[in-house]
mmCIF file of N, CA and C in Angstrom:
data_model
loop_
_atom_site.group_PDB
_atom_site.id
_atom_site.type_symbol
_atom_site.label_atom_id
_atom_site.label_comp_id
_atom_site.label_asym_id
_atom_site.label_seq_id
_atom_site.Cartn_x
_atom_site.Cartn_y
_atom_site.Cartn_z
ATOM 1 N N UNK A 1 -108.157 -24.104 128.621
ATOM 2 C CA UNK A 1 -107.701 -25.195 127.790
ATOM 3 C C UNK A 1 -108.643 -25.407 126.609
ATOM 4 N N UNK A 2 -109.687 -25.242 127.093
ATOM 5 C CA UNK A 2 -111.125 -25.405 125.695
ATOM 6 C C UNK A 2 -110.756 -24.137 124.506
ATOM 7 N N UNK A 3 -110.238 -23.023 125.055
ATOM 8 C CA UNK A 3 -109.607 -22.062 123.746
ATOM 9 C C UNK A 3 -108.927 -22.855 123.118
ATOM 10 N N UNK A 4 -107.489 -23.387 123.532
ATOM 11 C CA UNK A 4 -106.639 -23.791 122.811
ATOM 12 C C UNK A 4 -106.830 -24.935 122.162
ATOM 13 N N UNK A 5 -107.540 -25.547 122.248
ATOM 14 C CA UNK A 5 -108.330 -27.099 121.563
ATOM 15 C C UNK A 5 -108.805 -26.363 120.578
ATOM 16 N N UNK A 6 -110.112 -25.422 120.803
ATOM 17 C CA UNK A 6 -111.006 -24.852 119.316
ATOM 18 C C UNK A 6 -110.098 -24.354 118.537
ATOM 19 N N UNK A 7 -109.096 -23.609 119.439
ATOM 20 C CA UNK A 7 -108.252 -23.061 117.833
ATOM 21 C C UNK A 7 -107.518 -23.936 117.082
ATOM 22 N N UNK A 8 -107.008 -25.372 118.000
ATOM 23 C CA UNK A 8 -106.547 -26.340 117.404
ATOM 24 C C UNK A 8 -107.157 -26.738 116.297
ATOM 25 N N UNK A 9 -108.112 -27.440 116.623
ATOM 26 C CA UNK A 9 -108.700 -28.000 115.899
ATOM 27 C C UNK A 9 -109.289 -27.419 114.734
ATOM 28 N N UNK A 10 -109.872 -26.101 114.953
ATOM 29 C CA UNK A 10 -110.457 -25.370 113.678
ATOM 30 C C UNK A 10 -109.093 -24.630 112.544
ATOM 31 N N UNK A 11 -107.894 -24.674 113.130
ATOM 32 C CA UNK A 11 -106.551 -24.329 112.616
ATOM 33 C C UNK A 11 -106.282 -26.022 111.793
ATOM 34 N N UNK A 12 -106.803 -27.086 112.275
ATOM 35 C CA UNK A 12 -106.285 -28.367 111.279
ATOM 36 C C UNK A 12 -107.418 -28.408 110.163
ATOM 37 N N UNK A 13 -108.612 -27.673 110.680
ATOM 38 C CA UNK A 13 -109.744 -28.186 109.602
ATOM 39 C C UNK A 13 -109.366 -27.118 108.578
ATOM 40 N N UNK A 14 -108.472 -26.101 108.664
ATOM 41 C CA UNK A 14 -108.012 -25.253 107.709
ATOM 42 C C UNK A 14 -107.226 -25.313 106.780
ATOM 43 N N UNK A 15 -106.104 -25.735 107.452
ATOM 44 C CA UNK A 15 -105.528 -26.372 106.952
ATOM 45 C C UNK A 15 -105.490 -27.908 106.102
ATOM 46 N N UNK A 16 -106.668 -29.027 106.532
ATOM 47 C CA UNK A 16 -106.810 -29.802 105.802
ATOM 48 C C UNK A 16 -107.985 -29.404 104.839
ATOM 49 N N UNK A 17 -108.562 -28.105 104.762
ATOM 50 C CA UNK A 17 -109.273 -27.476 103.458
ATOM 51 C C UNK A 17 -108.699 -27.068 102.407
ATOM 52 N N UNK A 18 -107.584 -26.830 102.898
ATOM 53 C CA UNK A 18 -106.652 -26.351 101.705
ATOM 54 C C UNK A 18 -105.357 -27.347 100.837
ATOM 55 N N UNK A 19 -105.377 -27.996 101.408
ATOM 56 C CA UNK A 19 -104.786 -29.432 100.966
ATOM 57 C C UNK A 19 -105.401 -29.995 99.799
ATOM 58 N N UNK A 20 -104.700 -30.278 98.601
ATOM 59 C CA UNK A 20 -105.840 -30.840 97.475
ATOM 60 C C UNK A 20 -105.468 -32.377 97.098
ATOM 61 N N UNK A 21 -105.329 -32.987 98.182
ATOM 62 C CA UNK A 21 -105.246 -34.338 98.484
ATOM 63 C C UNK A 21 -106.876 -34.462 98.769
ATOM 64 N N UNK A 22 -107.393 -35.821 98.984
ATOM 65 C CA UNK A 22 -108.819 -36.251 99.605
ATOM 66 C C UNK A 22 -108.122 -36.590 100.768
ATOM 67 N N UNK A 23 -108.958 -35.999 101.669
ATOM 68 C CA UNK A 23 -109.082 -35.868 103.283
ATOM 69 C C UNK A 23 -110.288 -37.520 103.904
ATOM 70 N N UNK A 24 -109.698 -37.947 104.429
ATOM 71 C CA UNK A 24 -111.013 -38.299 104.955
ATOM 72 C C UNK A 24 -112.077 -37.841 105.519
ATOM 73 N N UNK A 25 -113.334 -38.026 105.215
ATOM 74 C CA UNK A 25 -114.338 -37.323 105.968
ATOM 75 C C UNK A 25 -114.812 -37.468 107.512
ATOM 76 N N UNK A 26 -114.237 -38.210 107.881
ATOM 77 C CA UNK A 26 -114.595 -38.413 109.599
ATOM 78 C C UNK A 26 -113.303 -37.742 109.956
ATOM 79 N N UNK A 27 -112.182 -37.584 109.218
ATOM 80 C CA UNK A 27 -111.078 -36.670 109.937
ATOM 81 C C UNK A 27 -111.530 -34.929 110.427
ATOM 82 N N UNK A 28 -112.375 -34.536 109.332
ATOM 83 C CA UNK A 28 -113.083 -32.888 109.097
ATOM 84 C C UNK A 28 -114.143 -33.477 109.774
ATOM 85 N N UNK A 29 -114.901 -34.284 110.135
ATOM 86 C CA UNK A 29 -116.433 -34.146 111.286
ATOM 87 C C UNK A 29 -115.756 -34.125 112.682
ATOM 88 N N UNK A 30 -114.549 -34.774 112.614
ATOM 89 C CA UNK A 30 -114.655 -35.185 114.650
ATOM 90 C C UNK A 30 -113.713 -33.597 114.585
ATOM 91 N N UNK A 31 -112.867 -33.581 113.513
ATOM 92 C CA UNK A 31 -112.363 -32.162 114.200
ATOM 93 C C UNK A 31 -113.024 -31.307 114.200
ATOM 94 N N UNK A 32 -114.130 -31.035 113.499
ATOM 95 C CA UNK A 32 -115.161 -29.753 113.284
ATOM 96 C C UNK A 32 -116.241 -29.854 114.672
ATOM 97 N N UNK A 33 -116.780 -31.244 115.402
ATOM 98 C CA UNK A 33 -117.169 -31.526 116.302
ATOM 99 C C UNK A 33 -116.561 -31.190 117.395
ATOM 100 N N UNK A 34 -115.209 -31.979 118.076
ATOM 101 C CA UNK A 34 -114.044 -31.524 118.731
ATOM 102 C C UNK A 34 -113.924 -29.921 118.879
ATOM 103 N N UNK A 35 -114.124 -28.786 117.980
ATOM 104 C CA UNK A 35 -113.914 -27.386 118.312
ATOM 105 C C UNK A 35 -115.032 -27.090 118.420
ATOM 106 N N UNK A 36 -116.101 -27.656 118.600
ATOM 107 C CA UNK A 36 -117.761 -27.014 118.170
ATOM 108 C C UNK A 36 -117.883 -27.282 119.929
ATOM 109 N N UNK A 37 -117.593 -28.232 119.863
ATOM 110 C CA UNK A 37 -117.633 -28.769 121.696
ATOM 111 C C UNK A 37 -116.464 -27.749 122.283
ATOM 112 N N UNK A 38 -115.486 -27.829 122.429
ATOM 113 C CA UNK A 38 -114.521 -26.640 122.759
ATOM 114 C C UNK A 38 -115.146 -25.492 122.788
ATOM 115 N N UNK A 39 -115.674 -24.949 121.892
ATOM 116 C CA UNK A 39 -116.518 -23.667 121.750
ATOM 117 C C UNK A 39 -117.250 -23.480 122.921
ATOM 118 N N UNK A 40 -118.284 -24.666 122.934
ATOM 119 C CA UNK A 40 -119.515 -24.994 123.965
ATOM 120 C C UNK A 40 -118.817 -24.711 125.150
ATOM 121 N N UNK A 41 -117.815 -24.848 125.266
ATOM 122 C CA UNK A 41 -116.961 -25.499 126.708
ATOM 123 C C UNK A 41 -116.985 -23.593 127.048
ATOM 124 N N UNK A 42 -116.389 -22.973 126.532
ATOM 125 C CA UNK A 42 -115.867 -21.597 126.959
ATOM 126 C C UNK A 42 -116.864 -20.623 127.226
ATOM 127 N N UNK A 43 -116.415 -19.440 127.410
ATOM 128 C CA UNK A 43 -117.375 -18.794 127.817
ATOM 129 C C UNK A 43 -117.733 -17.703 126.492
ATOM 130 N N UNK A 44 -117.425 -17.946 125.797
ATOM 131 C CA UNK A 44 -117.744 -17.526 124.235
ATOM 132 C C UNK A 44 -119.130 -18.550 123.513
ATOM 133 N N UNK A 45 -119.172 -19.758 124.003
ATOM 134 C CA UNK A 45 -120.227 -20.902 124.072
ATOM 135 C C UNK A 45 -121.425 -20.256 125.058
ATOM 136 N N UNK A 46 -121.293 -19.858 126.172
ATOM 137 C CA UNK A 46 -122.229 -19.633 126.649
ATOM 138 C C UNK A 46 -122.966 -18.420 126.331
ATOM 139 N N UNK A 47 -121.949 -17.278 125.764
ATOM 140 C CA UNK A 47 -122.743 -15.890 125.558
ATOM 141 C C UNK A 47 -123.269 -16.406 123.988
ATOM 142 N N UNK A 48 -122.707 -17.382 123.392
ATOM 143 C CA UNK A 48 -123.763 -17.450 122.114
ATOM 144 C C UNK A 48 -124.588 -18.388 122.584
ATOM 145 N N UNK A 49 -125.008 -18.778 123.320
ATOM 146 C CA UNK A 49 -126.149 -20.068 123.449
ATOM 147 C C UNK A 49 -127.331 -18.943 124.266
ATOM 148 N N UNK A 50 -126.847 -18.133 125.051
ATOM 149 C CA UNK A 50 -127.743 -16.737 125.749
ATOM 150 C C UNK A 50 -128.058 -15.771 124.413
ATOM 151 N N UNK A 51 -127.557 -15.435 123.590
ATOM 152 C CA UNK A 51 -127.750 -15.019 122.465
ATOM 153 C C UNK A 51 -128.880 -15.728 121.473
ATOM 154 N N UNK A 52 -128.667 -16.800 121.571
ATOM 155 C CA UNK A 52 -129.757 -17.904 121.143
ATOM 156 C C UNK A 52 -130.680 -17.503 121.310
ATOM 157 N N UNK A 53 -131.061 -17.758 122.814
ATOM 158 C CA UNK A 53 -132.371 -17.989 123.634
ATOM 159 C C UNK A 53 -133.212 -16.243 123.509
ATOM 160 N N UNK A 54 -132.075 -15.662 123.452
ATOM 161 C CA UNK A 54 -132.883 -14.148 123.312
ATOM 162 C C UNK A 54 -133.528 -13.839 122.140
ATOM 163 N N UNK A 55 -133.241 -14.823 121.122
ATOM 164 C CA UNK A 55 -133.246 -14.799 119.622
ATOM 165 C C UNK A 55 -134.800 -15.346 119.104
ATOM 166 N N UNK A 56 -134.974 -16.693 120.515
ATOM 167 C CA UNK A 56 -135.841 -17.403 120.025
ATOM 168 C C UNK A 56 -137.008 -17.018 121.142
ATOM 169 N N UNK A 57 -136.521 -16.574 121.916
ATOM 170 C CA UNK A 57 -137.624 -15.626 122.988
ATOM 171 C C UNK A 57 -138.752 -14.666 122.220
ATOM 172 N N UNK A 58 -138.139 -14.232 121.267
ATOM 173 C CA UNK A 58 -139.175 -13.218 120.188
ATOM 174 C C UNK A 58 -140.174 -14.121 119.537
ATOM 175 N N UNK A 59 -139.871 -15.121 119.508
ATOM 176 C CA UNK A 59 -141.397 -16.244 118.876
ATOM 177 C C UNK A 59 -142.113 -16.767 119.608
ATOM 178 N N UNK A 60 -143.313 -16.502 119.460
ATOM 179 C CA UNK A 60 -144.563 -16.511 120.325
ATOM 180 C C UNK A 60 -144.942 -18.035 121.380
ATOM 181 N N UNK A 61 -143.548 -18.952 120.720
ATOM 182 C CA UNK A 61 -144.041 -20.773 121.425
ATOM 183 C C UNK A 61 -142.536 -20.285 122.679
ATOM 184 N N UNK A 62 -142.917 -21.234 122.984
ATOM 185 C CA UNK A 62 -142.290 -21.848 124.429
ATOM 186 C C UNK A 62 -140.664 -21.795 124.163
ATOM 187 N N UNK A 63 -139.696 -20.974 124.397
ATOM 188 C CA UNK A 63 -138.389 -21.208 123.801
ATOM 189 C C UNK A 63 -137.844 -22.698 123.545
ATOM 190 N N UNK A 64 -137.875 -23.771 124.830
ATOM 191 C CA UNK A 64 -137.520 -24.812 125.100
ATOM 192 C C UNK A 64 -138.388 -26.082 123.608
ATOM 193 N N UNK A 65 -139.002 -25.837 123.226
ATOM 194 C CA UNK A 65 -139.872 -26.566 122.129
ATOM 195 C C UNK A 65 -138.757 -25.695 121.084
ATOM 196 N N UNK A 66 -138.889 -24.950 120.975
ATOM 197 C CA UNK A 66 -138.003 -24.178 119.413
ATOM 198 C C UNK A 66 -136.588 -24.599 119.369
ATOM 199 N N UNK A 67 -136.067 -24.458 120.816
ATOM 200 C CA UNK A 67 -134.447 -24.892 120.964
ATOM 201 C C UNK A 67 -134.771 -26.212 120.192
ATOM 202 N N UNK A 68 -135.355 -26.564 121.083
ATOM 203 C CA UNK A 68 -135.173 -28.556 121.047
ATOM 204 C C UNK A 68 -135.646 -29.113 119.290
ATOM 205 N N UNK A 69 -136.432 -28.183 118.677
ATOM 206 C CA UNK A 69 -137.153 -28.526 117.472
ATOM 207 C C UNK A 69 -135.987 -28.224 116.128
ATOM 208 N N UNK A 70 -134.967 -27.106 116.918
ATOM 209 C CA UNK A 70 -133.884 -27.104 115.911
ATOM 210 C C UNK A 70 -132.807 -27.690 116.070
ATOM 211 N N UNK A 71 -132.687 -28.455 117.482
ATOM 212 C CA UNK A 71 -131.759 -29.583 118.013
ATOM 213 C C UNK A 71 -132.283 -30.629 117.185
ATOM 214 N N UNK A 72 -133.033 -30.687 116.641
ATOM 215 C CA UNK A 72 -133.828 -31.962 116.491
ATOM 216 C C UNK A 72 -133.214 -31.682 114.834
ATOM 217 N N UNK A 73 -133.298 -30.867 114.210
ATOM 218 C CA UNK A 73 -133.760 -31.047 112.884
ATOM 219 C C UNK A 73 -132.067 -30.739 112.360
ATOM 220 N N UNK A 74 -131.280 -30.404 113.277
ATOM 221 C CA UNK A 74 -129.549 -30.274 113.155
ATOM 222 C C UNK A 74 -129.464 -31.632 112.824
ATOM 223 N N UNK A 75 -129.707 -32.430 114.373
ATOM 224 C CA UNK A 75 -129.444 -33.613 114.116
ATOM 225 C C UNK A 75 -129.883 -34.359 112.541
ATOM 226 N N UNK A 76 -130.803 -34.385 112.499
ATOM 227 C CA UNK A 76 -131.256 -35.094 111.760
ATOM 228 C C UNK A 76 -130.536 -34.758 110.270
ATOM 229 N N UNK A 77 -130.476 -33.025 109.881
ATOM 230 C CA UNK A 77 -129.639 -33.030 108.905
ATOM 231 C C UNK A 77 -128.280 -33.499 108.757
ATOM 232 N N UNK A 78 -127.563 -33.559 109.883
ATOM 233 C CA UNK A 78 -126.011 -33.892 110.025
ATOM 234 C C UNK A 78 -125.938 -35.370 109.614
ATOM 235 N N UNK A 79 -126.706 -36.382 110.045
ATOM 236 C CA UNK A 79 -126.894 -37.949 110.007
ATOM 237 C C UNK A 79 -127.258 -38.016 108.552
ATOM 238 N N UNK A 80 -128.314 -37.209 108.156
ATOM 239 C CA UNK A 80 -128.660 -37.738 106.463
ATOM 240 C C UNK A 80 -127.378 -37.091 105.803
ATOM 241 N N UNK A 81 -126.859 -36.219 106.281
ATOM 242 C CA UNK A 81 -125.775 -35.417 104.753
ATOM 243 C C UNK A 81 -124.967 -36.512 104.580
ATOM 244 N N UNK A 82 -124.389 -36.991 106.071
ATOM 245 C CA UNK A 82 -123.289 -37.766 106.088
ATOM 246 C C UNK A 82 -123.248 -38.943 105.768
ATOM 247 N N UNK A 83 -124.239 -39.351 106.527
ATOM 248 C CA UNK A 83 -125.151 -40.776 105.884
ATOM 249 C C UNK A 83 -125.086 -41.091 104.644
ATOM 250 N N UNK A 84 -125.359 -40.282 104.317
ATOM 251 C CA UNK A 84 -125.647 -40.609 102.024
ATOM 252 C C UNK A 84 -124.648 -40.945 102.063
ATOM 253 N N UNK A 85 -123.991 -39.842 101.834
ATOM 254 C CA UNK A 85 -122.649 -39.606 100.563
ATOM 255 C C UNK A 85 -121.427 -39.947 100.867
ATOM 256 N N UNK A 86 -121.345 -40.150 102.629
ATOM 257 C CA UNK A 86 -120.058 -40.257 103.484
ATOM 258 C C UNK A 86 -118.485 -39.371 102.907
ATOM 259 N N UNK A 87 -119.701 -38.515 102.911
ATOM 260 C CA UNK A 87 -119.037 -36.900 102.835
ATOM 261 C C UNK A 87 -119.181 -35.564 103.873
ATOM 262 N N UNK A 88 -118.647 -35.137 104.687
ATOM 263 C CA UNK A 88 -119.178 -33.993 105.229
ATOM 264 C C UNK A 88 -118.626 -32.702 104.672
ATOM 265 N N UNK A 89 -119.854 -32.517 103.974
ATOM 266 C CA UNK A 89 -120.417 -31.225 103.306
ATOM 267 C C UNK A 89 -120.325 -30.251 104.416
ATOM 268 N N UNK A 90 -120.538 -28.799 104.048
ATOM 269 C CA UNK A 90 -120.218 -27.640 104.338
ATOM 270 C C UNK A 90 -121.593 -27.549 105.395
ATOM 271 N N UNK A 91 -122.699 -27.597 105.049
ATOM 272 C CA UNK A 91 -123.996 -27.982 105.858
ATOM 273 C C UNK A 91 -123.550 -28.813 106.973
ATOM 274 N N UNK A 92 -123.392 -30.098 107.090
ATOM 275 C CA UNK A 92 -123.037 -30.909 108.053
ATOM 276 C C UNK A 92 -121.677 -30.181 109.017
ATOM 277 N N UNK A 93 -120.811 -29.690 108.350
ATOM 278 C CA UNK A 93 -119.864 -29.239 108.741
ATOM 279 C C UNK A 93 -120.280 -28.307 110.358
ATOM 280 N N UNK A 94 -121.215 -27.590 109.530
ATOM 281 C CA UNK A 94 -121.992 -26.099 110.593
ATOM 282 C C UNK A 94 -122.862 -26.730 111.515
ATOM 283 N N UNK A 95 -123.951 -27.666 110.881
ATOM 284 C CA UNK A 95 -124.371 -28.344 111.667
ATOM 285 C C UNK A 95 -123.660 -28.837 113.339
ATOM 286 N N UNK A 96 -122.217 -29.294 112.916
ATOM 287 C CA UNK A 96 -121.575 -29.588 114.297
ATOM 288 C C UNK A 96 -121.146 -29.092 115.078
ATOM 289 N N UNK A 97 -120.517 -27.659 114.148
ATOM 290 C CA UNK A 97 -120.278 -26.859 115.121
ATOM 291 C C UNK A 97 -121.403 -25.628 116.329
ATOM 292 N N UNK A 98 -122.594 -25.915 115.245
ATOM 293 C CA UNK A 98 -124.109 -25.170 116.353
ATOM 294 C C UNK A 98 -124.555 -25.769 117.078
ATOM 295 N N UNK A 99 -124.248 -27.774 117.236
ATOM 296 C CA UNK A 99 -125.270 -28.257 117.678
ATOM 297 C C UNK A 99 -124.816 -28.333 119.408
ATOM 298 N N UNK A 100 -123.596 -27.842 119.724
ATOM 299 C CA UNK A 100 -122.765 -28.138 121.177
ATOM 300 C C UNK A 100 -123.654 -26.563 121.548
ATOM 301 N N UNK A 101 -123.643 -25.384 120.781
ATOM 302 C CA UNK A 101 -124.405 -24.677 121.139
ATOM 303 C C UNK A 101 -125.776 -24.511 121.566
ATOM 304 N N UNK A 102 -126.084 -25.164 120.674
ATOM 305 C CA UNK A 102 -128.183 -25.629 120.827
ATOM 306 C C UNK A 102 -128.104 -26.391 122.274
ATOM 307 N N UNK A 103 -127.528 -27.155 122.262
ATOM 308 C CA UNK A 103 -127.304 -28.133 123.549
ATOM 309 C C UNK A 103 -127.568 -27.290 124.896
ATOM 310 N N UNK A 104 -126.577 -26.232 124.707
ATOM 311 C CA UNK A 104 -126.620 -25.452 125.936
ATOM 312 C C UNK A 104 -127.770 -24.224 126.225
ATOM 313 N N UNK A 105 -128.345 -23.818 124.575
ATOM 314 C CA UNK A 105 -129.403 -22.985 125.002
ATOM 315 C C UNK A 105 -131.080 -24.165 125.515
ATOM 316 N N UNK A 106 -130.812 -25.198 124.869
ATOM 317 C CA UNK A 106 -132.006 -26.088 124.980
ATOM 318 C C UNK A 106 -132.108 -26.745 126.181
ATOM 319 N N UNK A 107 -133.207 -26.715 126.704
ATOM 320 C CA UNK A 107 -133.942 -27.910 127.851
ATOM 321 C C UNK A 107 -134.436 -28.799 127.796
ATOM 322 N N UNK A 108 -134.021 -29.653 129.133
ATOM 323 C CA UNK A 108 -135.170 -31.058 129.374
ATOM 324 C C UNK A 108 -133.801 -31.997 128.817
ATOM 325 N N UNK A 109 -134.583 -33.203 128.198
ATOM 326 C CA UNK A 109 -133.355 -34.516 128.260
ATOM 327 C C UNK A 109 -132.585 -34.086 127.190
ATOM 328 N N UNK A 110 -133.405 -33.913 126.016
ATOM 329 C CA UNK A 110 -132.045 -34.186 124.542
ATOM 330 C C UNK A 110 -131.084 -32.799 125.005
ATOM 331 N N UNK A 111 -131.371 -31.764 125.260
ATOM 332 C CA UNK A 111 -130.384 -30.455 125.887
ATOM 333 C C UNK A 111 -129.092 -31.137 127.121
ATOM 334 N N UNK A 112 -129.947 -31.947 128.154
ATOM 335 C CA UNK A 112 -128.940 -32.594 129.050
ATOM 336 C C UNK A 112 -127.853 -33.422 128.423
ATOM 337 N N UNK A 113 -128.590 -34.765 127.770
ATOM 338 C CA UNK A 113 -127.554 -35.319 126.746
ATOM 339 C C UNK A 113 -126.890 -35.369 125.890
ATOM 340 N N UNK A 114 -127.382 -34.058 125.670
ATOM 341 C CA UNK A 114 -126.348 -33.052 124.246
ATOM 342 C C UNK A 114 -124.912 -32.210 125.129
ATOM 343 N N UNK A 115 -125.573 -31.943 126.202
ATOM 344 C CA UNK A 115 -124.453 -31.344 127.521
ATOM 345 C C UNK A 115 -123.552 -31.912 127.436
ATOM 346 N N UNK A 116 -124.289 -33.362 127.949
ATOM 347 C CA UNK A 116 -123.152 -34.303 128.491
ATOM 348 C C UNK A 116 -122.011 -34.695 127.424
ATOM 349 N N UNK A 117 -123.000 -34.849 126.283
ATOM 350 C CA UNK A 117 -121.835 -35.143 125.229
ATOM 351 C C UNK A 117 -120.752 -34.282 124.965
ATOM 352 N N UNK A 118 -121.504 -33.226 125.112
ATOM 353 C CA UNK A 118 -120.748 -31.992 124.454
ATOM 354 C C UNK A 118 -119.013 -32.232 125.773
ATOM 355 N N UNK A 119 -119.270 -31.694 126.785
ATOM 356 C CA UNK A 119 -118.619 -31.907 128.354
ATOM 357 C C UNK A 119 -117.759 -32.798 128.156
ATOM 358 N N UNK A 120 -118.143 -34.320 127.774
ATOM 359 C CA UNK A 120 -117.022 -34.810 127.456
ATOM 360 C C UNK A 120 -116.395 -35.066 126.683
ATOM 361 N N UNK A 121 -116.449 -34.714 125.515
ATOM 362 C CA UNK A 121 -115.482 -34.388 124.446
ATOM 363 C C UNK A 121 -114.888 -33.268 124.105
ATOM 364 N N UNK A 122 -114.975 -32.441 125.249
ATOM 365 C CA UNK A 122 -114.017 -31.532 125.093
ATOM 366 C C UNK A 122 -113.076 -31.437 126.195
ATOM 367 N N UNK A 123 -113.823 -32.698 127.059
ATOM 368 C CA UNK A 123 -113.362 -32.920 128.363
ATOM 369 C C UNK A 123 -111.767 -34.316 128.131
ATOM 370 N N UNK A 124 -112.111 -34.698 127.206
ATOM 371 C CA UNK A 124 -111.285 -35.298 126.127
ATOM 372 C C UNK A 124 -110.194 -35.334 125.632
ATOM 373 N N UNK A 125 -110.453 -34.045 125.206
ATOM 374 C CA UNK A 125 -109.550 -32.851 124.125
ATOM 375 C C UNK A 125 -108.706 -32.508 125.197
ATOM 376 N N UNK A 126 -109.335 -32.134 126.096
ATOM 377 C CA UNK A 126 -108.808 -31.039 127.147
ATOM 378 C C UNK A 126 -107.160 -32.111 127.760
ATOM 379 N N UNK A 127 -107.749 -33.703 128.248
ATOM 380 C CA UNK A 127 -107.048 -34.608 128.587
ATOM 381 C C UNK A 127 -106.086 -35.013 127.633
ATOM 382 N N UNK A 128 -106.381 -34.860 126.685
ATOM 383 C CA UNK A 128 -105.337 -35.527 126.041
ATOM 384 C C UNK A 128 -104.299 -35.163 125.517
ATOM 385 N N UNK A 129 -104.816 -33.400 125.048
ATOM 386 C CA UNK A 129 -103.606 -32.452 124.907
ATOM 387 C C UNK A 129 -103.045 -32.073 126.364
ATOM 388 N N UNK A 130 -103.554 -32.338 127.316
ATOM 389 C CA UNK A 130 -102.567 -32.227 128.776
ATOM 390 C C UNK A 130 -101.747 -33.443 128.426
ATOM 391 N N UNK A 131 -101.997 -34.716 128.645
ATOM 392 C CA UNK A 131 -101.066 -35.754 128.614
ATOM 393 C C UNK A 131 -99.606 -35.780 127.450
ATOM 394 N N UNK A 132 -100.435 -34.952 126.491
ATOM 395 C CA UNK A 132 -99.202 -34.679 125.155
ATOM 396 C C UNK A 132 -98.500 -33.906 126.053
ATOM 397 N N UNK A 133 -98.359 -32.979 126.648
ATOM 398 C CA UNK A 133 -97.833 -31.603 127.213
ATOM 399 C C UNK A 133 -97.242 -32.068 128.241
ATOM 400 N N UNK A 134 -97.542 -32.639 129.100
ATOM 401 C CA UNK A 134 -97.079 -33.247 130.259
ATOM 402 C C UNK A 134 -96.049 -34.695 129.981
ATOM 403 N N UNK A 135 -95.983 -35.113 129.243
ATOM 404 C CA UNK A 135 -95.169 -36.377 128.573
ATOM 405 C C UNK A 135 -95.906 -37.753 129.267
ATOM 406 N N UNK A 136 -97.087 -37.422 130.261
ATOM 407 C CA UNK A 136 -97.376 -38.871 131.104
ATOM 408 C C UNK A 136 -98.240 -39.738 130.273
#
């Protein structure tokens, strides 16, 4: 079900890119979020978050400090882009969709609570396009 959500969702953010109307900008973050988490959810999420860790294994510090130091600095860029301008820019955009990934290669609390977040919003997605499908 987490496939068919990411493609959802990254199929509307395409479609509302190409639209030359103004979009709202929290419409392109929660859907770009929404498939970034979907992503996380599958098992295409996990071989890139293992891909990660093999990535950051080649630098001489502690993987879990490097995960968490670029968990850290995602965040922080995603909140200022959006923050300013209450625009999500192409940066912020990517930002959301790596950070459900970082989540899963990173340890300790902010990795857990990045999990959790991640888990249920795609856990979400997952519910709510069942309930569309199901008519209940």
């Amino acid at each position: 079900m987490s496939w068919a959500i990411m493609i959802l969702a990254f199929g509307l953010v395409a479609i509302l890119w190409k639209r030359k109307k103004a979009n709202p900008w929290w419409l392109k973050s929660s859907l770009v979020f929404i498939g970034g988490c979907s992503l996380a959810d599958t098992a295409l999420g996990a071989w890139l978050a293992a891909r990660v860790n093999d990535i950051v294994d080649i630098v001489p510090v502690n993987s879990g400090i490097t995960v968490g130091a670029a968990t850290l600095l995602l965040i922080v860029l995603t909140v200022y882009d959006i923050g300013i301008d209450r625009k999500a820019d192409k940066t912020a955009l990517i930002c959301l969709v790596a950070l459900p990934v970082l989540f899963l290669a990173g340890v300790g609390p902010l990795a857990e609570a990045g999990s959790g977040l991640t888990e249920a919003v795609s856990q979400v997605g997952a519910n709510s396009i069942g309930r569309l499908i199901g008519g209940q």
